[in-house]
Structures are given as structure tokens and as C-alpha cells.
Tab-separated table of C-alpha atoms in Angstrom:
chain	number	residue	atom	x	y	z
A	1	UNK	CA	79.459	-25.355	105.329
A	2	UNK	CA	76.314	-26.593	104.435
A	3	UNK	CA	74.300	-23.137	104.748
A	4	UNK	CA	71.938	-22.474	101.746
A	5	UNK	CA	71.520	-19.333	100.669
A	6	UNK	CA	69.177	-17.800	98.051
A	7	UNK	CA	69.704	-14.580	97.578
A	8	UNK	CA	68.376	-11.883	95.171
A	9	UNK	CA	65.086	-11.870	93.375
A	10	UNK	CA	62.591	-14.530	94.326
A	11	UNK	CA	60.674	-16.819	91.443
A	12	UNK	CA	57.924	-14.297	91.185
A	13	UNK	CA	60.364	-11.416	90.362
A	14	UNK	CA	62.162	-13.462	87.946
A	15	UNK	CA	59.051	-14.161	86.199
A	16	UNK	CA	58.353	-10.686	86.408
A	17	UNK	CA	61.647	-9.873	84.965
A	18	UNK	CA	61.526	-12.191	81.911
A	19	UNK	CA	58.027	-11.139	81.346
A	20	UNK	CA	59.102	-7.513	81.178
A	21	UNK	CA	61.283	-8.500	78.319
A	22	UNK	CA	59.274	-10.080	75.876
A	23	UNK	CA	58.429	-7.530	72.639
A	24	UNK	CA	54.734	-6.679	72.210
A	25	UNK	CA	53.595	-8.979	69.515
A	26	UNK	CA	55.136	-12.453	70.207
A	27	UNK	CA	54.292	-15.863	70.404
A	28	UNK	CA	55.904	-17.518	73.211
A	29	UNK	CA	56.233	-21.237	74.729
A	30	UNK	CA	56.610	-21.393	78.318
A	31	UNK	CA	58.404	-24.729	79.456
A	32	UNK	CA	57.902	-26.465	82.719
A	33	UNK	CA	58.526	-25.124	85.866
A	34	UNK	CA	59.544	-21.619	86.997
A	35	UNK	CA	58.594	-20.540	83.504
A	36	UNK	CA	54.851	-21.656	83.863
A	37	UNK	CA	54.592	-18.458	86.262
A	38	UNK	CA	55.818	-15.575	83.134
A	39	UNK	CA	52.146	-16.375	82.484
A	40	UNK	CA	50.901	-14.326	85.307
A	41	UNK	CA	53.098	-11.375	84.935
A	42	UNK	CA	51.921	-10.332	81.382
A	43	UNK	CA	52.439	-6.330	81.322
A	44	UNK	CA	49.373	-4.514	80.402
A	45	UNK	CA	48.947	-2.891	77.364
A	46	UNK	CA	51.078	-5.446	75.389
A	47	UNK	CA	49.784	-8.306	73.018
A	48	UNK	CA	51.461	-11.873	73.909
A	49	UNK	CA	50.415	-15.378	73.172
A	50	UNK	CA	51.407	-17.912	74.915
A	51	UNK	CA	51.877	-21.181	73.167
A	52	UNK	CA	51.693	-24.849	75.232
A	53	UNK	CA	53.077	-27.770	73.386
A	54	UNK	CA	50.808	-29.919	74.003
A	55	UNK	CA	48.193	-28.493	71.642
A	56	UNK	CA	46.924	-24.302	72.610
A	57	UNK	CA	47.847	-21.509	71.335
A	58	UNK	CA	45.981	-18.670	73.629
A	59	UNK	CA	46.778	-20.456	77.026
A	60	UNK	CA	45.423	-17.871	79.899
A	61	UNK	CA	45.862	-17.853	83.759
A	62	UNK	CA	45.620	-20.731	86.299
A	63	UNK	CA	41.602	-21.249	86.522
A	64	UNK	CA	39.975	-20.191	89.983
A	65	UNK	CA	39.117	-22.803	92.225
A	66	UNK	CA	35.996	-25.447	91.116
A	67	UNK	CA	36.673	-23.761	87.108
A	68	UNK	CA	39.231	-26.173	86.049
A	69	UNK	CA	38.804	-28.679	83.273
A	70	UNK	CA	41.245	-32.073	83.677
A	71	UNK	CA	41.396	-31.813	79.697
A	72	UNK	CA	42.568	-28.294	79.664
A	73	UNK	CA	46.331	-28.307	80.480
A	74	UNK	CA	49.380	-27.437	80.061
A	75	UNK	CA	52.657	-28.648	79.034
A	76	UNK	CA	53.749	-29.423	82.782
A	77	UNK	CA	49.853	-31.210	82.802
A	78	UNK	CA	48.568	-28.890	84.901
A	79	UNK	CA	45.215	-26.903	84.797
A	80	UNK	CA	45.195	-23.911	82.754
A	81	UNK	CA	42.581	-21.362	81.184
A	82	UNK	CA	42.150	-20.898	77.161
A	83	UNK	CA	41.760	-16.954	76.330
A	84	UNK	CA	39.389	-15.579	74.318
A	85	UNK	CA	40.649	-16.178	70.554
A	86	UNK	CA	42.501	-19.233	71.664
A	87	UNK	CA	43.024	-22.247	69.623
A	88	UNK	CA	43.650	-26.197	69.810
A	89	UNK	CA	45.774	-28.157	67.627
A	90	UNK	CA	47.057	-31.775	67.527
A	91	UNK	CA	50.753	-32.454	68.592
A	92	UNK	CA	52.185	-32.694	64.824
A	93	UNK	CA	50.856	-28.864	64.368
A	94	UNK	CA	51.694	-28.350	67.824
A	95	UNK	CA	55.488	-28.700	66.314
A	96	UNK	CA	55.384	-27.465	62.822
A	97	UNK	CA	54.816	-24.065	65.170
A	98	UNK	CA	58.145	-25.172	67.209
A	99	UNK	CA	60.381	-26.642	64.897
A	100	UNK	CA	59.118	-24.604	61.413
A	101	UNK	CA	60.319	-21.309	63.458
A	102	UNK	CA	56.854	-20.253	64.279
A	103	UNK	CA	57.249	-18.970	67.644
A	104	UNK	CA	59.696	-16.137	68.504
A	105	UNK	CA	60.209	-16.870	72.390
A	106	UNK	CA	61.115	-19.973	74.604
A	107	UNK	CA	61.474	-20.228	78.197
A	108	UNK	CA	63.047	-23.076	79.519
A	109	UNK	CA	63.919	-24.131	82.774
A	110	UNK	CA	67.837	-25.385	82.766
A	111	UNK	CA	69.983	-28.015	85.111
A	112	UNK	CA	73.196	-26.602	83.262
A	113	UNK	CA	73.791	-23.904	80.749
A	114	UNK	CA	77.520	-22.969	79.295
A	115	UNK	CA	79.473	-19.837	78.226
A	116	UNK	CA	78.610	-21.263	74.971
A	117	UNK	CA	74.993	-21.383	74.853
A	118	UNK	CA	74.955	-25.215	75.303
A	119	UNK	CA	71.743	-26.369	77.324
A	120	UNK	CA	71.173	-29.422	79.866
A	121	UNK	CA	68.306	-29.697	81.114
A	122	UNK	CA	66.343	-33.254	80.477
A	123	UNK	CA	68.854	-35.599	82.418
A	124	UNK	CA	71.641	-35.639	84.845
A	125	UNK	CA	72.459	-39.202	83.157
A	126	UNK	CA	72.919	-40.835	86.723
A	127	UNK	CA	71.683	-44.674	86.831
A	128	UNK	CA	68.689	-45.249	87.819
A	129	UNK	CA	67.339	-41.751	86.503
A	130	UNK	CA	64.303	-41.847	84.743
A	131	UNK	CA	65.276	-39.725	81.008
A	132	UNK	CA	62.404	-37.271	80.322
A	133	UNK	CA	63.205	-35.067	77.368
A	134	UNK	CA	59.531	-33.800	76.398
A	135	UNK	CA	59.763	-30.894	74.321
A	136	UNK	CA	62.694	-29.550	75.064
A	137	UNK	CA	64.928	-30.559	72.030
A	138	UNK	CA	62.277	-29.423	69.762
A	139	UNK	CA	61.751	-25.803	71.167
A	140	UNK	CA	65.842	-24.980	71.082
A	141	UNK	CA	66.288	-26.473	67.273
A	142	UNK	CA	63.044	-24.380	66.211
A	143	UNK	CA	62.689	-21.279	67.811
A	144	UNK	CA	64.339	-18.408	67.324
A	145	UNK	CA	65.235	-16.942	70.510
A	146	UNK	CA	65.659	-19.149	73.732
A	147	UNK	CA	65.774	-17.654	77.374
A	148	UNK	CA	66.468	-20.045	80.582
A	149	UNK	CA	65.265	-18.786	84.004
A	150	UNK	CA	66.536	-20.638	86.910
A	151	UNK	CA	68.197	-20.505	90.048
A	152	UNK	CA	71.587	-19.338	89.732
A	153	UNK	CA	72.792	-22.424	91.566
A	154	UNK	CA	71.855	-25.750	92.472
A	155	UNK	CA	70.398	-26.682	96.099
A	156	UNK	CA	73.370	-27.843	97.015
A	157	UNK	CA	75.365	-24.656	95.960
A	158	UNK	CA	76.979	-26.147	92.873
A	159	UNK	CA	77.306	-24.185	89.781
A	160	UNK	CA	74.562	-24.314	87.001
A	161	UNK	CA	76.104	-21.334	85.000
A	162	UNK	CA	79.513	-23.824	83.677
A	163	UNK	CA	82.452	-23.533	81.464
A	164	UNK	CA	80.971	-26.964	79.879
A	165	UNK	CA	77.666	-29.026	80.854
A	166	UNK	CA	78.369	-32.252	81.860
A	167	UNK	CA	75.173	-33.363	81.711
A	168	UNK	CA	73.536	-34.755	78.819
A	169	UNK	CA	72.610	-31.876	76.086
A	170	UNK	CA	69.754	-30.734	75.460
A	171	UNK	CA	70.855	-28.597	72.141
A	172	UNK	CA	74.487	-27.089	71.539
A	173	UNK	CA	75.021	-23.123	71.339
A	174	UNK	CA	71.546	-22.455	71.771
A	175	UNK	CA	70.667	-20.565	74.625
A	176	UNK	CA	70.139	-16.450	74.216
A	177	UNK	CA	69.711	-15.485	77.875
A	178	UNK	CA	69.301	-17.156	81.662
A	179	UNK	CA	67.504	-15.163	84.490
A	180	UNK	CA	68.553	-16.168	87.731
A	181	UNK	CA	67.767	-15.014	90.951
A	182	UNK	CA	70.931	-12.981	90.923
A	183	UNK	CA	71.238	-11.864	87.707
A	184	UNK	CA	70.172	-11.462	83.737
A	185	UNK	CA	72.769	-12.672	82.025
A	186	UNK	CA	73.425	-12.536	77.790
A	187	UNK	CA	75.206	-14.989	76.569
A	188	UNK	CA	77.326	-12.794	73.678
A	189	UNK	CA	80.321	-14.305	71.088
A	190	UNK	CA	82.790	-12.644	73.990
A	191	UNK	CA	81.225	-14.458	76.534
A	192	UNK	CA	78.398	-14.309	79.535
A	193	UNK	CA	77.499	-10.233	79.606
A	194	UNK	CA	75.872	-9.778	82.720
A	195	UNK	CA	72.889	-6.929	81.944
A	196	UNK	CA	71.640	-6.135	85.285
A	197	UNK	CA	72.111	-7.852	88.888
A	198	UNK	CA	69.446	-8.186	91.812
A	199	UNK	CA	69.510	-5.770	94.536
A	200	UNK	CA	72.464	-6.604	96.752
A	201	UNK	CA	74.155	-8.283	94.765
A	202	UNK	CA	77.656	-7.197	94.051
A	203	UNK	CA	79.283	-8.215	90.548
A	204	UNK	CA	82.118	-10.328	92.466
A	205	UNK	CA	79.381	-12.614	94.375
A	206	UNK	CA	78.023	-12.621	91.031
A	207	UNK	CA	81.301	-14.151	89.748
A	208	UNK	CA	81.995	-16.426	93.095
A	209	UNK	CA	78.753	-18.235	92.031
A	210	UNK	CA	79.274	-18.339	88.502
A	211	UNK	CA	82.083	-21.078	86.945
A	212	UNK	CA	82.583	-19.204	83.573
A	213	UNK	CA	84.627	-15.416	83.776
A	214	UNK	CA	81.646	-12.879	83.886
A	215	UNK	CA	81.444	-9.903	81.616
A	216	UNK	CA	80.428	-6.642	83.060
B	1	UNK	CA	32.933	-51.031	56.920
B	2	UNK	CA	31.058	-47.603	56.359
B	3	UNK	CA	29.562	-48.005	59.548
B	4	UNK	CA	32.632	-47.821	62.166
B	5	UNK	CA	30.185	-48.420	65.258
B	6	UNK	CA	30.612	-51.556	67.633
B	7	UNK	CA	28.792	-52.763	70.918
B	8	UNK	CA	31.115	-52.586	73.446
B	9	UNK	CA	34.621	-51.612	74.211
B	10	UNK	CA	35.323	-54.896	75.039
B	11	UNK	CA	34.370	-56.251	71.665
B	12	UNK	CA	36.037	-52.624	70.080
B	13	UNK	CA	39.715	-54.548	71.267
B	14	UNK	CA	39.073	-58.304	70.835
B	15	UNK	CA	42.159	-58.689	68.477
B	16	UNK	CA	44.849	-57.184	69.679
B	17	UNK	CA	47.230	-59.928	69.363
B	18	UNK	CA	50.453	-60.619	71.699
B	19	UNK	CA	53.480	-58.363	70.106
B	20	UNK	CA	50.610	-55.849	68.413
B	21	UNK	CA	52.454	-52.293	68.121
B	22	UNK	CA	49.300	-49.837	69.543
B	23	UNK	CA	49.696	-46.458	70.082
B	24	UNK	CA	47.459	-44.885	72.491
B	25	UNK	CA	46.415	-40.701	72.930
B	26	UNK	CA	47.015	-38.678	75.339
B	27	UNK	CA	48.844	-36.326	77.149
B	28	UNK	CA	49.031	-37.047	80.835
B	29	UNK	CA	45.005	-37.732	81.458
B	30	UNK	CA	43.842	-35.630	78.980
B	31	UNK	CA	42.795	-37.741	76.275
B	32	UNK	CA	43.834	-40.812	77.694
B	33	UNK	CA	41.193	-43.833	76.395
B	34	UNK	CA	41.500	-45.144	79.920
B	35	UNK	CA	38.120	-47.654	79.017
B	36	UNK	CA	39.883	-49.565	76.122
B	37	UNK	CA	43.123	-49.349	78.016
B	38	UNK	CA	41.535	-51.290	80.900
B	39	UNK	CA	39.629	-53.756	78.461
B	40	UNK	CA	43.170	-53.969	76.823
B	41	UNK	CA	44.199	-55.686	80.471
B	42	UNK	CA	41.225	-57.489	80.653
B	43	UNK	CA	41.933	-59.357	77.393
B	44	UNK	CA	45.439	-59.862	78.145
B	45	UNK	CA	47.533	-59.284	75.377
B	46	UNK	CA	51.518	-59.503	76.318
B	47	UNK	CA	54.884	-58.257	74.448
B	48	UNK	CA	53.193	-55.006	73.308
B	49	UNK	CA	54.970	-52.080	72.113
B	50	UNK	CA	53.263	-48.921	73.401
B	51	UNK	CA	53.226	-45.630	71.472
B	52	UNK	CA	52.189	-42.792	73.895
B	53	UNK	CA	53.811	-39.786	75.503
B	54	UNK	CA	53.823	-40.352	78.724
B	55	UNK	CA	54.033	-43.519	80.738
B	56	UNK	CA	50.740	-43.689	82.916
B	57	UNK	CA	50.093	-42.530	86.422
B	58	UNK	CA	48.876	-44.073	89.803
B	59	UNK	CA	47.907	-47.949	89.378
B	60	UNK	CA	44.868	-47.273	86.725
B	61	UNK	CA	45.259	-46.793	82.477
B	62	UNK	CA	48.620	-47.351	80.682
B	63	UNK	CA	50.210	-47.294	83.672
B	64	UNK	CA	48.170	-50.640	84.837
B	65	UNK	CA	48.498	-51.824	81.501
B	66	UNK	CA	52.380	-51.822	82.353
B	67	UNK	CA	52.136	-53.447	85.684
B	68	UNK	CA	49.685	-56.082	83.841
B	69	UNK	CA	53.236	-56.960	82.497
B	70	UNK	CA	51.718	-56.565	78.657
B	71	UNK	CA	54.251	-53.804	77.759
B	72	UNK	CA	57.517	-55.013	76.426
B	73	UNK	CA	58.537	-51.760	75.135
B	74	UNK	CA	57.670	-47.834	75.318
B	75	UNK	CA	58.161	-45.229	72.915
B	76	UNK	CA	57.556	-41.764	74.232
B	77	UNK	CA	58.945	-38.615	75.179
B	78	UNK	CA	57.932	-38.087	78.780
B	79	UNK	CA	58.201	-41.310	81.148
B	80	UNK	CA	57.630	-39.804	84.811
B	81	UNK	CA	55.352	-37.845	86.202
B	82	UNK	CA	54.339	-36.875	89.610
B	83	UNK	CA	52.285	-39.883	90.416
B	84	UNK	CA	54.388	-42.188	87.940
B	85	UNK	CA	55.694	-45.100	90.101
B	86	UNK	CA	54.553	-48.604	87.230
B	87	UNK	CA	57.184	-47.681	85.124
B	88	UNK	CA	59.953	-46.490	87.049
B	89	UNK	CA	60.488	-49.453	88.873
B	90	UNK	CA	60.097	-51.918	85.984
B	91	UNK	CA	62.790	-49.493	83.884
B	92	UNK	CA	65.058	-49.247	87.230
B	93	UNK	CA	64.713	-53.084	87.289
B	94	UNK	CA	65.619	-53.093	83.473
B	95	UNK	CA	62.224	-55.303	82.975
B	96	UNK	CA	60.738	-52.937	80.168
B	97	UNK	CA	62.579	-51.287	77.402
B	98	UNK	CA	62.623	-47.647	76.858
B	99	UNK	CA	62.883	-45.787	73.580
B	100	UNK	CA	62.884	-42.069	74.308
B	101	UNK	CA	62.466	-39.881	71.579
B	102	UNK	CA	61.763	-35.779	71.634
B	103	UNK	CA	58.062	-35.090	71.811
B	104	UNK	CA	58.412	-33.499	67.998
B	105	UNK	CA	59.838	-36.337	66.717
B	106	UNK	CA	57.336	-38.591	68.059
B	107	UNK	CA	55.011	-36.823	66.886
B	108	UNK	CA	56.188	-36.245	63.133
B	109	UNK	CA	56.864	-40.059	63.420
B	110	UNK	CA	53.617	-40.786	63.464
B	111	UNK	CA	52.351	-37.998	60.872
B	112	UNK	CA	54.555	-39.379	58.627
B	113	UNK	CA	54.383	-43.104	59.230
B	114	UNK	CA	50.204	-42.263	59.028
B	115	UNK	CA	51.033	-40.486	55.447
B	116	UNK	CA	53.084	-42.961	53.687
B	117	UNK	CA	56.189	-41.151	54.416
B	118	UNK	CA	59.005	-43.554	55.165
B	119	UNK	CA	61.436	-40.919	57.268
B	120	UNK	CA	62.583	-37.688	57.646
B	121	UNK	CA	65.492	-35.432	58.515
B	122	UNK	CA	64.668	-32.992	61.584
B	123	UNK	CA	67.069	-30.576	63.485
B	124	UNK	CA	65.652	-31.627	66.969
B	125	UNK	CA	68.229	-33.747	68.929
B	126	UNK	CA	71.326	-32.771	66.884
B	127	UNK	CA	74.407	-32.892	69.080
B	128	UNK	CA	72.881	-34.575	72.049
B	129	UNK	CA	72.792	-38.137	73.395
B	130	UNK	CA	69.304	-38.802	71.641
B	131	UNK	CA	71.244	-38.851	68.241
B	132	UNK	CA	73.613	-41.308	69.051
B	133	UNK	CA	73.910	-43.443	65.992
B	134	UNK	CA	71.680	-42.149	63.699
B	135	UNK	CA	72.019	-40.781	59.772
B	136	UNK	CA	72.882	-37.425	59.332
B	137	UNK	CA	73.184	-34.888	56.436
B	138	UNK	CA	73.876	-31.385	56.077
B	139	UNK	CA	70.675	-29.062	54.347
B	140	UNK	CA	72.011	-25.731	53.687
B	141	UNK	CA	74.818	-25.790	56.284
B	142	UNK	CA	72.757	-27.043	59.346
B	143	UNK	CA	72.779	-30.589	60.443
B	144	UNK	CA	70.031	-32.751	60.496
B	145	UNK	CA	69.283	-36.218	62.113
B	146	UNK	CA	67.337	-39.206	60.115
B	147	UNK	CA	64.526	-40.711	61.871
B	148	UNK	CA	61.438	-43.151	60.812
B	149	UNK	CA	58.130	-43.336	60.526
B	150	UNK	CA	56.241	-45.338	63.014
B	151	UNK	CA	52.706	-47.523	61.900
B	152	UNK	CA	50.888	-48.963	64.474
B	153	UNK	CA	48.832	-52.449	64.105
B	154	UNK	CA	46.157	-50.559	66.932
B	155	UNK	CA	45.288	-47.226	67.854
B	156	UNK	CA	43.609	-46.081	70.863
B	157	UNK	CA	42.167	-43.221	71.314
B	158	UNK	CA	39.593	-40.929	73.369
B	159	UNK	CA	37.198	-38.450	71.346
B	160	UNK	CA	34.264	-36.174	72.321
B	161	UNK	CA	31.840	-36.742	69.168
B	162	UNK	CA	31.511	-39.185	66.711
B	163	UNK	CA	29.592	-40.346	64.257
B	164	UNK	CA	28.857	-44.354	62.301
B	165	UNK	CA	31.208	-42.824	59.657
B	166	UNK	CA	33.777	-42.414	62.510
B	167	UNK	CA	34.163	-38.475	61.702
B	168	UNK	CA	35.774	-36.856	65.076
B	169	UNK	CA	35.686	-33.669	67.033
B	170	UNK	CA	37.843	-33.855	70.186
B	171	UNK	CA	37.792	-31.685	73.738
B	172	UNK	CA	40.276	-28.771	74.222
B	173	UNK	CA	43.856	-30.286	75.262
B	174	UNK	CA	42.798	-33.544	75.139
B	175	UNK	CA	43.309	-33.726	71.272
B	176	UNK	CA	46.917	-33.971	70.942
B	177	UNK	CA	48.590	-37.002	69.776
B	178	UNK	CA	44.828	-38.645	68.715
B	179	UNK	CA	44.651	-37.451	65.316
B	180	UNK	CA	47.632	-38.319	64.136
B	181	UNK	CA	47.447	-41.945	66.124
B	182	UNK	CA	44.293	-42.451	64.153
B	183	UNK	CA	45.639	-41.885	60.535
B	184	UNK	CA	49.146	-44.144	61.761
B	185	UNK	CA	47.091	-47.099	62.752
B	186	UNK	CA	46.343	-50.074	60.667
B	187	UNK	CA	43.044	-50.583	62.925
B	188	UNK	CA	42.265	-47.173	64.609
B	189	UNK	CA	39.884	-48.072	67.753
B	190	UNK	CA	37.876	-44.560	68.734
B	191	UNK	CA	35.856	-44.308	72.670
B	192	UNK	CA	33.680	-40.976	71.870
B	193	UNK	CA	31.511	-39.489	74.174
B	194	UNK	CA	28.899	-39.040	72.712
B	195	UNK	CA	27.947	-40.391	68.624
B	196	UNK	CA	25.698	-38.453	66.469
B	197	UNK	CA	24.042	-39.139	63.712
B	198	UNK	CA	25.731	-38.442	60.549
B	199	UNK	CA	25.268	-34.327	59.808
B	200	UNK	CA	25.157	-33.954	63.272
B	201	UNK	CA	29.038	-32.331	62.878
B	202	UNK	CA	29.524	-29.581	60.925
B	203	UNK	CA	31.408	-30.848	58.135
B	204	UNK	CA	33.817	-27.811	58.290
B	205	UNK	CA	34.206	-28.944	62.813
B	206	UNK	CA	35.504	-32.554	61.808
B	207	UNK	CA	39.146	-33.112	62.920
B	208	UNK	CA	39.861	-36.688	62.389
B	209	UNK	CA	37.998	-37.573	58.707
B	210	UNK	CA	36.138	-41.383	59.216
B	211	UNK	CA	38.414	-42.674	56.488
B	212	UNK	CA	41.110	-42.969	59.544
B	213	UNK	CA	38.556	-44.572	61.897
B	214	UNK	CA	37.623	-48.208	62.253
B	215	UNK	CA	36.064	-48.940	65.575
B	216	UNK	CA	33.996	-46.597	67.441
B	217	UNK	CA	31.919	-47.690	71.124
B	218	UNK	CA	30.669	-44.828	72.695
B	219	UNK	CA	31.691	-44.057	76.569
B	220	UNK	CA	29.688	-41.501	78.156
B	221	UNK	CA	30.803	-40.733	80.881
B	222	UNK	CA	34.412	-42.013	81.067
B	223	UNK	CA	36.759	-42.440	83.970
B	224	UNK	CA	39.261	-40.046	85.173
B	225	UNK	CA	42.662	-41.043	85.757
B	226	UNK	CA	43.715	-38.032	88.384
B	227	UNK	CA	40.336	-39.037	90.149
B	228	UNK	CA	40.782	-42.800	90.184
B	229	UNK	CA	44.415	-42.508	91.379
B	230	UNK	CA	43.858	-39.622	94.181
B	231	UNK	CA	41.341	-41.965	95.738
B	232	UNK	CA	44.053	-44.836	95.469
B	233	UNK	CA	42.244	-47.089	93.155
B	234	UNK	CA	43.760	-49.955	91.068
B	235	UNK	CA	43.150	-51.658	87.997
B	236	UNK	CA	42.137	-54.807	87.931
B	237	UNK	CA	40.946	-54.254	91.211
């Protein structure tokens, strides 16, 4: 069967959930992708600042149409806003932030992540693909606590939640959390605790599209 | 030289020899010194090793430079992008060499090879692919991986003001890798927007200190790569 579904929460919401999550008071890096849009969903009446590797520390909403400036980006090089009390920085500060343990959040985006915490998510390693790796190793060696949000599964309906990646790593045991459209899942010592499911969903779907034995 | 200013980016680049190691700003666009780039081509230096995070996009800047055939070798972190089609091809083909290396490390590769440092041990890349053969040694029970400085015999980079003493101030996200390019480079080459006369930035607003600089031509009103390569240009033409 070659039906695709996509069920549960859609990207917004996800955003929206991870968003919800983050303490008042941190500094977080938002990777490329899916976690580019946490930036919208800021609730009010909390303090967060959002860090971009590629040298801000204050990065603000997508500009409004005729604002944007091509040399104000972000880490996915596209046009962003600096808030007020925002700074720049060149790349080797940009990463004594990352790797010195400077930031308390990062949101990645994720082709694979295991029961362990192990993270793929710069190559599938297939010839011919072009290896991109960016940031990524940095942010999971260097800060503290690292969240994925992704689709639960692949296009194609393959796992992305595994017993072990076999893609290329991207850091071992170092994943805290993944938000997927289905699900918020912690990944605990005992094993992938799922904390709250979307709408619909039913904790044995859940499981169906999930390789490693859920914890409820 | 006190005095860091030249007449033209052409004459700015003159000596960049065949095999030169130049590392060039920029992340995507932003910051990208897409004027000395394309006198780069025009000289025609081959078997260069490129320093820079990304890989060029469209048929204009580093990624003309590479279908110029000039580029041996790339060292970066990020080589694709949306428009990224040069490189690709030529890696696909196995006709340019890639070194990938986390965006951190490059980046601390280049601090350090600008500040004498020889290597250092750094946490990114443990257990992964990108670690594959390299030194490592446990610091207080975590694992660490060995990597090395990089000098460059050129830098290139993009700035907003200068002055003759080559003192820099850059523009928003378009500083990144440039500062630490310029200290890493045996002869830093500088395209500012506009130069001032010395004073004319605060001293406590300068981000790259003149020591680091030794060429700057000033570009007013440089080209943009996302402009150039939506409207399908190519360079050389």
C-alpha cells in the first residue's frame, strides 16, 4: 500500500508544542527546518533568546515583505529579523556559546533518532549524497539539553524513531526529547516514555509506527 | 605597510599563486567577497584549496570559482544549498576533493591556526564518521577528538567600513567566519564598503584590528549573489 498518511498535529502545532516547553529564561538554537518555525510561537509573557549559529544572538520573526536584509540570516540562510537588544558575533564566538555549554536548548531536525539518544541527521551515507553536517555536531557535544522535532516517520512510511540509526551519527546518547506529529516522546534510562500523544492517536498506532517498545 | 589601501580589486589579488590555500568569508551570500572572488577567476589561479563554509550557489562567486576548475580541494561544513549545482556535480564526478569538517571545528581551526595554536582537542564529532582516524584522549572522563589548526596563504573577505590602517566593522550576519579568516591568513585581502579616514571608527566599534589586514580596495556597491543567480547570470559571462 502506498497510501501516506500524516496524522496528528501539523508542523505549526508541533512548533507550538516545543515552544510551550521551553523554561522562561533560556537561550536557545533553533536548527534548520521545522525548528526555524518555534520562532513564531514564543508564549507571551516569557523571556527567550534565540541563538543562530551563524553569528546572532536576539534573532526575531521572519521580516515583512520589502524589510528583509540578504545579510541578515539565519542558520538555514534565510531572512530573519534582529530584536531589540540583539547581538552579532563571528563564527568562533558563535561556538564558544555552543560547544562551552552556553546555551541551554537545541532543536534539531532528525533523519533517525534511537532508544538510546543516538542522533542521525546530516547524511543518509548513500553514494552520490552530498555530506552536509553544518552545526549539528557542535550543538549536541555542547549544549545541555537537545530536543528533535520531526515527523514521526519518513515519506515513505519507514521508521525514524529506531532501535539503532543506521545512518551516519550525528552524536551518540544525546538526544533529550523528539516531537513528532504524533507524539512527545522522552527518551529516559528505561527507554522512549511517551508524555502526551496528538488527538486521535491511540498509544498502539503510536507503537505500530514506532521500531523501539514504547513506554506509557 | 601602515597603509593597507590598494587601487583595485584586481591589483588587491595579483599573487595568488597556483596551489595558494585562501580562505574566503561568508555564510551563504552574506559576507561573501563575491568582487575578489570573480577577479580570483579572472586571474586564473588553479589547484587551490578553498576554506569557506559553504560551497557557492548559482553559476556566480565561489561557486564559479569552482566551475573555473581553480578549486582542487574544499574545506567546509555545509556543501549544498538550494541553488548549489557547481559542486555537486564535480564531487558526484569525484573531480574535486571534499574535506568536511563540523562548522565549530572549522571555525576554531582557524581561530587557532590565526593565534599560533597548533591543535586542539574538541568534543564535537566524537563517535561519528567525521572522527574516523583521528587522536583521541580522555579529559575528565569525556572523550575528545584532536584536530589542527588551519593558516591560509590568502584571505578573502567582505567588510562594511574600513580604514588605510585596515581597522574593520562588518554588517549584521554577514560577519561570521571574516574575522577569524583575517587573523589566519598570511596575506588577508579586505573589499569594504565604504573606507574612512582613520578616527572615523570608534576605536571601541573595531572588530577586526588592522594588524590582521593587508589589502583593502573599497567596493561600494557590491554584487549580490541571490540577485545575480535568480536572474540566471554567470560568471565569466
Amino acid at each position: 500500500m502506498n497510501t501516506i498518511e500524516r496524522l496528528g498535529w501539523s508542523r505549526n502545532e508541533m512548533a507550538q508544542k516545543a515552544a510551550m516547553d521551553i523554561p522562561d529564561g533560556s537561550y536557545v538554537n533553533l536548527g534548520i527546518g521545522m525548528p526555524e518555525l518555534i520562532a513564531d510561537h514564543v508564549p507571551a509573557g516569557i523571556e527567550v533568546i534565540y541563538h543562530t549559529e551563524n553569528g546572532l544572538l536576539g534573532m526575531g520573526p521572519v521580516p515583512e515583505k520589502g524589510q528583509e536584509d540578504i545579510e541578515l540570516i539565519n542558520a538555514g540562510k534565510k531572512y530573519v529579523t534582529a530584536i531589540e537588544g540583539a547581538c552579532f558575533f563571528h563564527h568562533a564566538d558563535s561556538f564558544t556559546m555552543i560547544r562551552g555549554g552556553h546555551l541551554d536548548i537545541s532543536i534539531l531536525g532528525a533523519l533517525q533518532v534511537c532508544e538510546k539518544g543516538d542522533l542521525a541527521n546530516w547524511s543518509t551515507g548513500k553514494p552520490g549524497a552530498i555530506p552536509a553536517v553544518g552545526g549539528a555536531m557542535d550543538l549536541v557535544a555542547g549544549v545541555k539539553n537537545v530536543w528533535v522535532i520531526t515527523d514521526h516517520n519518513t515519506k515513505d512510511g519507514k521508521f525514524k524513531l529506531v532501535n539503532n540509526c543506521s545512518f551516519p551519527l550525528t552524536g551518540k546518547g544525546v538526544v533529550d526529547r523528539v516531537y513528532t506529529n504524533l507524539a512527545i516522546i522522552e527518551i529516559t534510562e528505561a527507554g522512549l516514555k511517551v508524555r502526551e500523544m496528538a488527538p486521535g492517536i491511540t498509544f498502539e498506532y503510536l507503537q505500530e509506527k514506532t521500531e523501539p517498545k514504547l513506554l506509557q | 605597510m601602515i597603509n593597507k589601501l590598494v587601487g583595485s580589486d584586481a591589483e588587491a589579488v595579483s599573487d595568488i599563486f597556483n596551489g595558494a590555500i585562501v580562505m574566503i568569508g561568508g555564510f551563504g551570500e552574506a559576507g561573501s567577497p563575491i568582487e575578489l572572488i570573480h577577479r580570483l577567476i579572472d586571474l586564473g589561479s588553479k589547484n587551490l584549496t578553498v576554506v569557506s563554509n559553504n560551497t557557492g550557489s548559482g553559476n556566480v562567486g565561489i561557486a564559479a570559482l569552482i566551475a573555473n576548475r581553480q578549486v582542487s580541494k574544499m574545506i567546509c561544513s555545509f556543501p549544498r544549498s538550494t541553488n548549489s549545482v557547481v559542486f555537486p556535480e564535480l564531487y558526484r564526478a569525484g573531480e574535486i576533493e571534499l574535506e568536511l569538517v563540523p562548522q565549530g571545528t572549522l571555525a576554531e581551526r582557524i581561530r587557532a591556526g590565526g593565534a599560533g595554536i597548533p591543535a586542539f582537542y574538541t568534543p564535537s564529532s566524537v563517535n561519528t564518521p567525521l572522527a574516523d582516524g583521528k587522536e583521541t584522549r580522555e579529559f575528565n572522563g569525556q572523550t575528545y577528538v584532536l584536530e589542527y589548526g588551519i593558516k591560509a596563504d590568502f584571505s578573502l573577505v567582505k567588510c562594511e567600513t574600513a580604514d588605510r590602517y585596515g581597522n574593520l566593522t562588518y554588517h549584521k550576519t554577514a560577519r561570521n567566519f571574516s574575522p577569524i579568516m583575517c587573523t589566519a591568513g598570511s596575506t588577508t585581502i579586505v573589499q569594504a564598503k565604504n573606507i574612512v579616514e582613520p578616527g572615523g571608527i570608534d576605536p571601541e566599534s573595531v572588530i577586526t584590528p588592522g594588524i590582521f589586514v593587508n589589502r583593502v580596495v573599497e567596493i561600494n556597491d557590491p554584487l549580490h549573489e541571490s540577485i545575480l543567480v535568480a536572474s540566471g547570470e554567470r560568471y565569466p559571462q
